[in-house]
Tab-separated table of C-alpha atoms in Angstrom:
chain	number	residue	atom	x	y	z
G	1215	MET	CA	-22.882	-10.012	20.799
G	1216	THR	CA	-20.922	-11.232	17.759
G	1217	VAL	CA	-17.247	-12.129	17.890
G	1218	ARG	CA	-16.570	-8.955	15.897
G	1219	SER	CA	-18.418	-6.753	18.392
G	1220	ASP	CA	-16.720	-8.469	21.296
G	1221	VAL	CA	-13.300	-7.720	19.794
G	1222	VAL	CA	-14.240	-4.086	19.170
G	1223	ALA	CA	-15.480	-3.649	22.725
G	1224	ARG	CA	-12.231	-5.033	24.139
G	1225	LEU	CA	-9.947	-2.983	21.906
G	1226	THR	CA	-11.817	0.330	22.172
G	1227	GLY	CA	-13.099	0.042	25.730
G	1228	ARG	CA	-16.581	1.027	24.503
G	1229	ALA	CA	-19.861	-0.836	24.137
G	1230	VAL	CA	-21.090	-1.562	20.605
G	1231	SER	CA	-24.453	-0.277	19.381
G	1232	GLY	CA	-24.485	-1.550	15.798
G	1233	GLU	CA	-22.693	-3.327	12.938
G	1234	ARG	CA	-22.725	-2.951	9.154
G	1235	PRO	CA	-20.820	-5.562	7.083
G	1236	LEU	CA	-18.942	-4.110	4.105
G	1237	SER	CA	-17.482	-7.366	2.776
G	1238	ARG	CA	-16.466	-10.768	4.071
G	1239	ALA	CA	-13.395	-9.204	5.675
G	1240	LEU	CA	-14.579	-5.680	6.579
G	1241	ALA	CA	-17.331	-4.166	8.690
G	1242	GLU	CA	-18.224	-0.823	10.212
G	1243	VAL	CA	-19.090	-0.939	13.887
G	1244	THR	CA	-20.811	1.894	15.750
G	1245	LEU	CA	-19.742	2.533	19.335
G	1246	ASP	CA	-22.051	3.672	22.094
G	1247	ASP	CA	-20.624	7.202	21.902
G	1248	GLY	CA	-21.538	7.485	18.210
G	1249	ARG	CA	-18.083	6.968	16.765
G	1250	ILE	CA	-17.674	4.466	13.934
G	1251	VAL	CA	-14.705	2.133	13.591
G	1252	VAL	CA	-13.697	-0.279	10.840
G	1253	VAL	CA	-12.980	-3.902	11.711
G	1254	LYS	CA	-10.839	-6.030	9.415
G	1255	ARG	CA	-10.519	-9.795	9.638
G	1256	SER	CA	-7.334	-11.424	8.294
G	1257	THR	CA	-6.831	-15.161	7.982
G	1258	GLU	CA	-3.108	-15.014	7.154
G	1259	PRO	CA	-0.909	-15.550	10.229
G	1260	GLY	CA	0.553	-12.274	11.477
G	1261	ALA	CA	-1.253	-10.077	8.924
G	1262	ALA	CA	-3.184	-8.007	11.478
G	1263	ARG	CA	-0.043	-7.475	13.538
G	1264	ALA	CA	1.920	-6.423	10.441
G	1265	GLU	CA	-0.751	-3.968	9.345
G	1266	ALA	CA	-1.096	-2.422	12.797
G	1267	ALA	CA	2.676	-2.052	13.132
G	1268	GLY	CA	2.876	-0.512	9.671
G	1269	LEU	CA	0.171	2.051	10.366
G	1270	ARG	CA	1.812	3.061	13.625
G	1271	TRP	CA	5.224	3.387	11.961
G	1272	LEU	CA	3.765	5.630	9.271
G	1273	ALA	CA	1.976	7.710	11.904
G	1274	ALA	CA	5.198	8.091	13.905
G	1275	ALA	CA	6.713	10.133	11.061
G	1276	GLY	CA	4.207	12.903	11.872
G	1277	SER	CA	3.449	13.590	8.208
G	1278	VAL	CA	0.917	11.563	6.204
G	1279	ARG	CA	-2.181	10.817	8.242
G	1280	VAL	CA	-3.441	7.308	8.920
G	1281	PRO	CA	-6.551	6.126	10.769
G	1282	VAL	CA	-6.136	5.723	14.519
G	1283	VAL	CA	-5.287	2.111	15.370
G	1284	HIS	CA	-7.301	0.848	18.336
G	1285	GLY	CA	-5.536	-2.497	18.390
G	1286	HIS	CA	-5.346	-5.996	16.973
G	1287	GLU	CA	-5.776	-9.527	18.240
G	1288	GLU	CA	-5.931	-12.984	16.674
G	1289	GLY	CA	-6.449	-11.805	13.122
G	1290	TRP	CA	-8.673	-8.813	13.933
G	1291	LEU	CA	-7.677	-5.164	13.376
G	1292	VAL	CA	-9.742	-2.179	14.582
G	1293	ILE	CA	-9.128	1.319	13.204
G	1294	ASP	CA	-11.099	4.560	12.930
G	1295	ARG	CA	-13.349	5.037	9.924
G	1296	VAL	CA	-12.318	7.834	7.538
G	1297	PRO	CA	-15.239	10.017	6.369
G	1298	GLN	CA	-14.780	10.279	2.606
G	1299	GLY	CA	-14.366	13.439	0.537
G	1300	ARG	CA	-13.356	14.222	-3.047
G	1301	PRO	CA	-9.833	14.460	-4.472
G	1302	GLY	CA	-8.910	18.131	-4.748
G	1303	ARG	CA	-5.887	20.099	-5.920
G	1304	GLU	CA	-4.995	21.540	-2.515
G	1305	ALA	CA	-5.398	18.186	-0.803
G	1306	ALA	CA	-3.239	16.567	-3.481
G	1307	VAL	CA	-0.385	19.047	-3.077
G	1308	ARG	CA	-0.588	18.660	0.699
G	1309	PHE	CA	-0.516	14.879	0.321
G	1310	GLY	CA	2.579	15.131	-1.879
G	1311	ARG	CA	4.389	17.220	0.712
G	1312	ASP	CA	3.367	14.851	3.491
G	1313	LEU	CA	4.410	11.789	1.495
G	1314	ALA	CA	7.838	13.329	0.903
G	1315	ALA	CA	8.187	13.952	4.641
G	1316	LEU	CA	7.170	10.361	5.345
G	1317	HIS	CA	9.831	9.026	3.001
G	1318	THR	CA	12.551	11.251	4.414
G	1319	ALA	CA	11.732	10.002	7.934
G	1320	GLY	CA	13.765	7.019	6.796
G	1321	ALA	CA	14.261	3.411	7.793
G	1322	PRO	CA	17.177	1.452	9.275
G	1323	ALA	CA	17.757	-0.563	6.092
G	1324	PHE	CA	16.176	-1.643	2.839
G	1325	GLY	CA	13.650	-4.272	3.841
G	1326	ALA	CA	13.524	-3.172	7.477
G	1327	PRO	CA	10.105	-3.979	8.964
G	1328	PRO	CA	8.302	-1.505	11.212
G	1329	PRO	CA	9.099	-1.711	14.938
G	1330	ASP	CA	7.116	-4.626	16.380
G	1331	GLY	CA	6.281	-5.756	12.853
G	1332	PRO	CA	7.020	-9.313	11.691
G	1333	VAL	CA	9.716	-10.196	9.194
G	1334	ASP	CA	7.161	-12.369	7.406
G	1335	ALA	CA	4.559	-9.807	6.356
G	1336	TYR	CA	2.214	-9.311	3.399
G	1337	ILE	CA	1.541	-7.119	0.406
G	1338	GLY	CA	-2.164	-7.501	-0.184
G	1339	GLN	CA	-2.794	-11.241	0.049
G	1340	ALA	CA	0.747	-12.181	-1.011
G	1341	PRO	CA	3.494	-13.049	1.498
G	1342	MET	CA	6.297	-10.466	1.654
G	1343	ARG	CA	9.450	-11.237	3.595
G	1344	ASN	CA	11.366	-8.314	5.075
G	1345	GLU	CA	14.979	-9.429	4.823
G	1346	GLN	CA	17.258	-6.435	5.251
G	1347	GLY	CA	19.994	-5.173	2.960
G	1348	THR	CA	22.207	-2.138	2.413
G	1349	ASP	CA	22.563	-2.130	-1.397
G	1350	TRP	CA	19.253	-1.238	-3.074
G	1351	PRO	CA	19.755	-2.787	-6.533
G	1352	ARG	CA	20.839	-6.127	-5.073
G	1353	TRP	CA	18.159	-6.072	-2.374
G	1354	TYR	CA	15.412	-5.123	-4.829
G	1355	ALA	CA	16.360	-7.951	-7.172
G	1356	GLU	CA	16.816	-10.634	-4.517
G	1357	GLN	CA	14.036	-9.713	-2.088
G	1358	ARG	CA	11.362	-8.097	-4.235
G	1359	VAL	CA	11.552	-8.987	-7.924
G	1360	LEU	CA	12.979	-12.513	-8.168
G	1361	PRO	CA	10.875	-14.187	-5.423
G	1362	TYR	CA	7.647	-13.201	-7.186
G	1363	LEU	CA	9.072	-14.025	-10.612
G	1364	ARG	CA	9.853	-17.550	-9.373
G	1365	ARG	CA	6.367	-17.952	-7.930
G	1366	ALA	CA	4.815	-16.736	-11.173
G	1367	VAL	CA	6.898	-19.246	-13.153
G	1368	ASP	CA	6.048	-22.070	-10.747
G	1369	GLN	CA	2.332	-21.440	-11.134
G	1370	GLY	CA	2.581	-21.036	-14.917
G	1371	THR	CA	1.649	-17.361	-15.012
G	1372	VAL	CA	5.059	-16.495	-16.471
G	1373	ARG	CA	6.421	-19.038	-18.947
G	1374	ALA	CA	9.888	-20.379	-18.184
G	1375	GLY	CA	11.367	-18.918	-21.345
G	1376	GLU	CA	9.996	-15.464	-20.542
G	1377	ALA	CA	11.657	-15.168	-17.151
G	1378	ALA	CA	15.048	-14.399	-18.706
G	1379	VAL	CA	14.072	-10.820	-19.597
G	1380	VAL	CA	13.330	-10.039	-15.943
G	1381	GLU	CA	16.524	-11.777	-14.842
G	1382	ARG	CA	18.524	-9.661	-17.310
G	1383	LEU	CA	16.957	-6.521	-15.885
G	1384	CYS	CA	17.912	-7.607	-12.363
G	1385	ALA	CA	21.517	-8.141	-13.495
G	1386	ARG	CA	21.575	-4.624	-14.924
G	1387	LEU	CA	19.911	-2.912	-11.957
G	1388	PRO	CA	23.133	-1.290	-10.651
G	1389	GLY	CA	23.270	0.712	-13.875
G	1390	LEU	CA	19.536	1.414	-14.035
G	1391	ALA	CA	18.871	2.410	-10.425
G	1392	GLY	CA	20.015	6.017	-10.596
G	1393	PRO	CA	21.920	7.782	-7.789
G	1394	ALA	CA	22.172	5.885	-4.505
G	1395	GLU	CA	19.628	6.957	-1.896
G	1396	PRO	CA	19.160	6.088	1.782
G	1397	PRO	CA	16.314	3.745	2.754
G	1398	ALA	CA	12.985	5.579	2.832
G	1399	ARG	CA	9.995	4.835	5.045
G	1400	LEU	CA	7.537	3.390	2.532
G	1401	HIS	CA	3.834	2.664	2.656
G	1402	GLY	CA	4.757	-0.218	0.378
G	1403	ASP	CA	1.368	-0.867	-1.287
G	1404	LEU	CA	0.503	2.627	-2.421
G	1405	TRP	CA	-2.159	2.093	-5.059
G	1406	SER	CA	-5.089	4.479	-5.309
G	1407	GLY	CA	-7.430	2.230	-3.306
G	1408	ASN	CA	-5.229	2.707	-0.256
G	1409	VAL	CA	-5.309	6.517	-0.584
G	1410	LEU	CA	-8.432	7.841	1.166
G	1411	TRP	CA	-9.417	11.441	0.409
G	1412	GLY	CA	-10.939	12.613	3.676
G	1413	ALA	CA	-13.900	14.948	4.038
G	1414	ASP	CA	-11.625	17.251	6.058
G	1415	GLY	CA	-9.304	17.828	3.074
G	1416	HIS	CA	-6.556	15.522	4.299
G	1417	VAL	CA	-5.480	12.232	2.742
G	1418	ARG	CA	-5.188	9.159	4.923
G	1419	LEU	CA	-3.355	5.973	4.003
G	1420	ILE	CA	-4.602	2.482	4.796
G	1421	ASP	CA	-3.527	-1.147	4.236
G	1422	PRO	CA	0.250	-0.614	4.221
G	1423	ALA	CA	2.934	-3.156	3.441
G	1424	ALA	CA	5.332	-0.823	5.248
G	1425	HIS	CA	9.094	-1.355	5.110
G	1426	GLY	CA	12.306	0.442	4.277
G	1427	ALA	CA	12.917	0.750	0.531
G	1428	HIS	CA	13.478	3.201	-2.332
G	1429	ARG	CA	11.065	6.130	-2.294
G	1430	GLU	CA	10.529	5.991	-6.046
G	1431	THR	CA	8.748	2.638	-5.601
G	1432	ASP	CA	5.824	4.246	-3.742
G	1433	LEU	CA	5.534	6.924	-6.427
G	1434	ALA	CA	5.714	4.375	-9.235
G	1435	MET	CA	2.836	2.420	-7.712
G	1436	LEU	CA	0.738	5.586	-7.480
G	1437	ARG	CA	1.216	6.047	-11.223
G	1438	LEU	CA	0.675	2.377	-12.057
G	1439	PHE	CA	-2.834	2.259	-10.650
G	1440	GLY	CA	-3.965	5.795	-11.415
G	1441	CYS	CA	-3.966	8.041	-8.351
G	1442	PRO	CA	-6.317	11.051	-8.784
G	1443	GLN	CA	-4.567	14.417	-9.035
G	1444	LEU	CA	-1.220	12.653	-9.376
G	1445	GLU	CA	0.579	15.566	-11.036
G	1446	ARG	CA	-0.450	17.828	-8.145
G	1447	VAL	CA	0.747	15.180	-5.692
G	1448	LEU	CA	4.117	15.126	-7.451
G	1449	ASP	CA	4.285	18.935	-7.398
G	1450	GLY	CA	3.920	18.905	-3.630
G	1451	TYR	CA	6.415	16.080	-3.282
G	1452	GLN	CA	9.074	17.879	-5.305
G	1453	GLU	CA	8.715	20.990	-3.125
G	1454	VAL	CA	9.855	19.038	-0.063
G	1455	ALA	CA	12.152	16.320	-1.412
G	1456	PRO	CA	13.120	16.790	-5.069
G	1457	LEU	CA	13.553	13.527	-6.923
G	1458	ALA	CA	16.878	12.563	-8.471
G	1459	VAL	CA	17.509	13.372	-12.119
G	1460	GLY	CA	16.061	10.723	-14.402
G	1461	TRP	CA	13.417	9.493	-11.972
G	1462	ALA	CA	10.676	9.490	-14.618
G	1463	GLY	CA	12.681	7.054	-16.731
G	1464	ARG	CA	12.981	4.656	-13.788
G	1465	VAL	CA	9.254	4.345	-13.107
G	1466	GLY	CA	9.031	1.025	-14.936
G	1467	VAL	CA	11.871	-0.474	-12.925
G	1468	HIS	CA	10.005	0.306	-9.718
G	1469	GLN	CA	6.678	-0.923	-11.111
G	1470	LEU	CA	8.122	-4.362	-11.798
G	1471	PHE	CA	7.714	-5.461	-8.169
G	1472	PRO	CA	3.993	-4.636	-7.794
G	1473	LEU	CA	3.271	-5.987	-11.274
G	1474	LEU	CA	4.824	-9.348	-10.408
G	1475	VAL	CA	2.937	-9.434	-7.105
G	1476	HIS	CA	-0.274	-8.871	-9.065
G	1477	ALA	CA	0.746	-11.528	-11.580
G	1478	VAL	CA	1.045	-14.023	-8.724
G	1479	LEU	CA	-2.301	-12.989	-7.256
G	1480	PHE	CA	-4.381	-12.193	-10.332
G	1481	GLY	CA	-2.903	-13.861	-13.378
G	1482	ARG	CA	-1.477	-13.563	-16.824
G	1483	GLY	CA	-2.514	-10.009	-17.703
G	1484	TYR	CA	-0.224	-8.561	-15.041
G	1485	ALA	CA	2.570	-10.936	-16.070
G	1486	GLU	CA	2.412	-9.530	-19.589
G	1487	GLN	CA	2.606	-5.982	-18.196
G	1488	ALA	CA	5.626	-6.929	-16.079
G	1489	LEU	CA	7.404	-8.445	-19.068
G	1490	ALA	CA	6.657	-5.372	-21.174
G	1491	VAL	CA	8.022	-3.087	-18.454
G	1492	ALA	CA	11.197	-5.167	-18.197
G	1493	ARG	CA	11.756	-5.108	-21.970
G	1494	SER	CA	11.189	-1.349	-22.097
G	1495	ALA	CA	13.630	-0.690	-19.241
G	1496	LEU	CA	16.296	-2.811	-20.942
G	1497	ALA	CA	15.739	-1.074	-24.280
G	1498	GLY	CA	15.957	2.357	-22.678
């Protein structure tokens, strides 16, 4: 038995009958009762714990579906596999309604981690610290935008002279943020790859960087990376929790955080997008 199978057997309480690697970090494992689970291996300290806590916190809202979490230990996470379907209009509207309900389930503060989740978590492969705050513009600047801007400058992805445009945007955030809103319960890394369209017509979310934040950030990330049927998703969302006036003009402000994360992880192209978004928001 491999280490992976041994972990699965312990966390599911079932014997393993087969394995199929999907990548260096992912594999599908078949249990002796025919069910298939997905096993994820994380090398970053606390990443498996953070992901498990995030999935459970999202599930606790009773709205958007997530795969069942069987458990985690020492960098391993075991969840149910999601049989894949196709993006459809009805599923998209339903997902929008469910996402709105997830957000309105709320969080104790901006930056609040899930219960049992670590303060030092991750967004993708990048560290993400969940320091809490009560004022969104200040928190967003200090805990989400500026830490990744500094890292991008330190590694040369953003040139020192270019950082000023992002810093100016952060200084102007109180006037750009729109009406104040309570902390929402966010998925936190809501790009299209983390939105699974199930064969049963229901969307399931995976790989969260869950925390309390502004709900428009999740929606901005969906648009940034091209979610299928996005307009239908937004239709469903607006039915349940209408967005504040002017939300469409704030999309770039909310995209700045994921763009800078991607600049740190993947290089100059994302840095240029982040700088363009900052200039556009300031000009608007």
